[in-house]
Coordinates of N, CA and C in Angstrom, one line a residue:
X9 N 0.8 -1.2 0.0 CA 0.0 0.0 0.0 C 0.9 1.3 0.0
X10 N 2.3 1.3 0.2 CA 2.7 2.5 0.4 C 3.1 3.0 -0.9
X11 N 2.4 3.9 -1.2 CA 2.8 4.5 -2.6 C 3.8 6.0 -2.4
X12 N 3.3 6.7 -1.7 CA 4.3 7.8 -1.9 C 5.8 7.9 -1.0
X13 N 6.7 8.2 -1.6 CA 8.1 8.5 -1.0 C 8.7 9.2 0.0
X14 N 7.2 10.8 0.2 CA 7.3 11.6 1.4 C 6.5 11.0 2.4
X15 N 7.2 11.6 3.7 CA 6.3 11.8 4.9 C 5.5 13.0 4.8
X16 N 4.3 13.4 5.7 CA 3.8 14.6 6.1 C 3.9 15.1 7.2
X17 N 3.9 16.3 7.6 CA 4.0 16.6 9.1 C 3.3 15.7 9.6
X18 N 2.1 15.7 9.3 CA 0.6 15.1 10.2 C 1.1 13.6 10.5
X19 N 1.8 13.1 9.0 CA 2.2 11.5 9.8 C 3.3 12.3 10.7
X20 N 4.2 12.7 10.9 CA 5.4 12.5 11.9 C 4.6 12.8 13.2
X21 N 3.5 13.5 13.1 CA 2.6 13.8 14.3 C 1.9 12.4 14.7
X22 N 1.4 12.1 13.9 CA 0.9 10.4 14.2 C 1.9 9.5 14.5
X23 N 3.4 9.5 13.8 CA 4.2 8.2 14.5 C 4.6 8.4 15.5
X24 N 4.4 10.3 16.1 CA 5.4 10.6 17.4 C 4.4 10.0 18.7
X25 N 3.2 9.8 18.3 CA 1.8 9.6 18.8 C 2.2 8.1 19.2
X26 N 1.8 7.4 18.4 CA 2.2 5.7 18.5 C 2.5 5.5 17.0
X27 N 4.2 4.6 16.8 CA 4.6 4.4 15.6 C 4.0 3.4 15.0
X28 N 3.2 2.2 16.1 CA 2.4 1.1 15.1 C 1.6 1.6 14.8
X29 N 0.7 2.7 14.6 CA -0.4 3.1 14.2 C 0.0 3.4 12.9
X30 N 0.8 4.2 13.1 CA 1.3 5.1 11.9 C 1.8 3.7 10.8
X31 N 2.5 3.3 11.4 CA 3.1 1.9 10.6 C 2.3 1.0 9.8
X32 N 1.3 0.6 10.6 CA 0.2 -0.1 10.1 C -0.6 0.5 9.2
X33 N -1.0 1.7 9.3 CA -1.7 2.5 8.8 C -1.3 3.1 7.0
X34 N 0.3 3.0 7.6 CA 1.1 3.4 5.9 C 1.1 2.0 4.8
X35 N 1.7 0.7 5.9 CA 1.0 -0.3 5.2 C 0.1 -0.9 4.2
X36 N -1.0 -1.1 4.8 CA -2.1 -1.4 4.8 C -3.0 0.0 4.5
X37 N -3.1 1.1 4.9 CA -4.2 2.4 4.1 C -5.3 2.2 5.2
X38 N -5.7 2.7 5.1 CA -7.2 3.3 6.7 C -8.0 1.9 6.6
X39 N -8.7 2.5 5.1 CA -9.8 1.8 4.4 C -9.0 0.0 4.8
X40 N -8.5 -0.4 4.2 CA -7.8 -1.9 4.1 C -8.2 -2.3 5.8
X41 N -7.1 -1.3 7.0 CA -7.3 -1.7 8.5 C -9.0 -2.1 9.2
X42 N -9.9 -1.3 8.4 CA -11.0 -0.9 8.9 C -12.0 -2.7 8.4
X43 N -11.4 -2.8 7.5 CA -11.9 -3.7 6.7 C -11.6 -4.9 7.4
X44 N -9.8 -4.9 8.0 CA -9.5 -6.1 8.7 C -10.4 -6.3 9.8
X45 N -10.6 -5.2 10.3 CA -11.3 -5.0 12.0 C -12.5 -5.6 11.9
X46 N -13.6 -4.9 10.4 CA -14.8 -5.4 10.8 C -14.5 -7.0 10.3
X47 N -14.0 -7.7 9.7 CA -13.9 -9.0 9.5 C -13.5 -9.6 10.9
X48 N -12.1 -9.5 11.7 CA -12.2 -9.8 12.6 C -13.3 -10.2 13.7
X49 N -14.0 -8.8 13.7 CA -14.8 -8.5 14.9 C -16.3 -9.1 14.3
X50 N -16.6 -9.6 13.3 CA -17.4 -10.7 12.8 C -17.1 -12.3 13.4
X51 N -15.9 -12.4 12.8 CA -15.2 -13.7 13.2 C -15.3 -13.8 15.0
X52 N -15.2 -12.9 15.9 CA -14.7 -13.3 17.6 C -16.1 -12.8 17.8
X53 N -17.5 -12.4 16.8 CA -18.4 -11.8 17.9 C -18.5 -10.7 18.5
X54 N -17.4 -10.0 18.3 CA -17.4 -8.5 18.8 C -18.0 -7.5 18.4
X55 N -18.3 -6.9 19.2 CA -19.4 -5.5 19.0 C -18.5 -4.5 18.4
X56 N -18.7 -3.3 19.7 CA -17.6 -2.1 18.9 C -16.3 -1.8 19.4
X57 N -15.4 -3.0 18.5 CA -14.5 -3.2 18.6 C -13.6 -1.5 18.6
X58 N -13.6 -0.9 17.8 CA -12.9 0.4 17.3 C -12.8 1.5 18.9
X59 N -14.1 1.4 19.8 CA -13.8 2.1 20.7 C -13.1 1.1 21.9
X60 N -13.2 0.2 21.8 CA -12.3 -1.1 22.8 C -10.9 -0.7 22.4
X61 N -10.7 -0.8 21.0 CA -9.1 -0.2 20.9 C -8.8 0.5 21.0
X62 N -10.1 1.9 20.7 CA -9.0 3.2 21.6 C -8.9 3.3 22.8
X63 N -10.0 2.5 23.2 CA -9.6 2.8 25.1 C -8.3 1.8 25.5
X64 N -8.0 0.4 24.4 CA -6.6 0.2 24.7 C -5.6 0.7 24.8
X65 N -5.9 1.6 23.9 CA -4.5 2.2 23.1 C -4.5 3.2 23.8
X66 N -5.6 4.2 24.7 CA -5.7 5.5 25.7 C -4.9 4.8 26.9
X67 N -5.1 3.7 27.2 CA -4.7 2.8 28.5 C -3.2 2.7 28.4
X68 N -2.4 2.2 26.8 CA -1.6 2.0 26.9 C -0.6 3.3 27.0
X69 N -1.1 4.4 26.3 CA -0.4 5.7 26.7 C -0.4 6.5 27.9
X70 N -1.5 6.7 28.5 CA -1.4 6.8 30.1 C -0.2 5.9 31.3
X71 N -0.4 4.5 30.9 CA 0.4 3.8 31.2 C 2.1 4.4 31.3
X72 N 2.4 4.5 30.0 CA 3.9 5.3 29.4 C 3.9 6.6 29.7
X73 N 2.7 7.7 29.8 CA 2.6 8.4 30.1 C 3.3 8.8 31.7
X74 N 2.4 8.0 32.3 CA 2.7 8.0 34.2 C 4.0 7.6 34.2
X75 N 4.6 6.5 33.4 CA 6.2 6.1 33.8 C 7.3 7.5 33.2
X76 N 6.5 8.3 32.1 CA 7.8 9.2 31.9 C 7.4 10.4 33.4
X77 N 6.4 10.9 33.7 CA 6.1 11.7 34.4 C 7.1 10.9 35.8
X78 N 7.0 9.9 36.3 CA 7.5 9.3 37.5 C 9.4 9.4 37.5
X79 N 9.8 9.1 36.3 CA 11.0 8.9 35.7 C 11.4 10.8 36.1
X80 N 10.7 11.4 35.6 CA 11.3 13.0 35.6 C 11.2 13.5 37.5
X81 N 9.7 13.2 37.4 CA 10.0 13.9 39.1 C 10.8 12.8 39.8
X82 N 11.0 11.4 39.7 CA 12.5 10.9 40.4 C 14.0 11.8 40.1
X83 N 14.0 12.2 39.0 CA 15.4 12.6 38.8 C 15.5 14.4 39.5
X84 N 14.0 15.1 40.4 CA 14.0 16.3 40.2 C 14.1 15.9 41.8
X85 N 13.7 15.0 42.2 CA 13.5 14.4 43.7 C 15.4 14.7 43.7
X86 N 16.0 13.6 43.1 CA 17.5 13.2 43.3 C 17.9 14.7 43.5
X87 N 17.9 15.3 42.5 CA 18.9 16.4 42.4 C 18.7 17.4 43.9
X88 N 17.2 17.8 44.1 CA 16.4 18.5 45.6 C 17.5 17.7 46.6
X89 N 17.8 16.1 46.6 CA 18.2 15.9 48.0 C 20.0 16.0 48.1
X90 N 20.1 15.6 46.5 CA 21.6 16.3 46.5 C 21.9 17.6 47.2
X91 N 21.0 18.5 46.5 CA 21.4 19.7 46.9 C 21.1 20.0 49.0
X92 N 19.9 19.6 48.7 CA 19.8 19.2 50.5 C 21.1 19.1 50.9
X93 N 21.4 17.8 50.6 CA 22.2 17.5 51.6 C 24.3 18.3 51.6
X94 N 24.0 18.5 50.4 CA 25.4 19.5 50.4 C 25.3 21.0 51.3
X95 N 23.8 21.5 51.1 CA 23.7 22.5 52.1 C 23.9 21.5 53.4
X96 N 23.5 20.9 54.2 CA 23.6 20.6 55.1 C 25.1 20.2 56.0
X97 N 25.5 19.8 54.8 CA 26.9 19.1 55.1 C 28.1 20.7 55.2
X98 N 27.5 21.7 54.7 CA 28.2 22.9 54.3 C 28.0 24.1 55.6
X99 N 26.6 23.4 56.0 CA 26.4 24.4 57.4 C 26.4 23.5 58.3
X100 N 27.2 22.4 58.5 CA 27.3 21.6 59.8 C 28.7 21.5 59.5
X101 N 29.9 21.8 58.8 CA 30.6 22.0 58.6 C 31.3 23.2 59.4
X102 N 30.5 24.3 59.0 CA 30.8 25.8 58.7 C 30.2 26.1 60.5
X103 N 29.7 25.5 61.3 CA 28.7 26.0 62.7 C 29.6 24.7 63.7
X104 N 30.4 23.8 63.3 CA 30.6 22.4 63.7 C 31.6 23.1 64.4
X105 N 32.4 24.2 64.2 CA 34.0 24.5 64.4 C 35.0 23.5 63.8
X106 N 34.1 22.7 62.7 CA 35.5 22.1 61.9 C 35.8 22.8 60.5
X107 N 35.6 23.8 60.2 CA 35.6 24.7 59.2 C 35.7 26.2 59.7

C-alpha cells in the first residue's frame, strides 16, 4: 500500500503519537485496517471493537505516560536531596568549628 516516498508533518505527528499506528496505517491504508477490524470483529463476535481499541491504546499511553512523568520527578527528587544534603553538610561543617 505504500505509494508515496514523502512523509507529512501530520504523519510525523501520528508516528510521534504511536509508531504502530502510523506503521500499520502506511502499510495497509485506513480503508484496508478498517476492513481487517470489521472481519475480525465478525469472526470473535465483537461488537464495537474500534472504541475497545482506543480505550486500549488510551490505556496503553497513560500507562507510558505516568512512567515518563514518575521517571522526571525521580530525577528532580534526586537532584532536591543532593542539593539538600550539600547545604547541610556545608552548614554543619561551617557552625561544627571544623571549618
Amino acid at each position: 500500500m505504500i505509494e508515496r516516498e514523502t512523509i507529512s508533518a501530520h504523519e510525523i505527528n501520528k508516528y510521534d503519537y504511536c509508531p504502530y499506528q502510523w506503521y500499520y496505517e502506511r502499510l495497509y491504508g485506513r480503508a484496508e485496517l478498517r476492513r481487517l477490524y470489521a472481519q475480525r470483529n465478525a469472526r470473535l463476535h465483537l461488537e464495537d471493537s474500534m472504541s475497545a481499541n482506543f480505550r486500549k491504546g488510551e490505556g496503553y499511553h497513560q500507562r507510558s505516560y505516568f512512567l515518563l512523568r514518575l521517571r522526571r520527578m525521580a530525577w528532580k527528587i534526586a537532584v532536591l536531596l543532593f542539593a539538600a544534603a550539600a547545604f547541610g553538610g556545608y552548614v554543619w561543617v561551617k557552625y561544627s568549628g571544623m571549618g
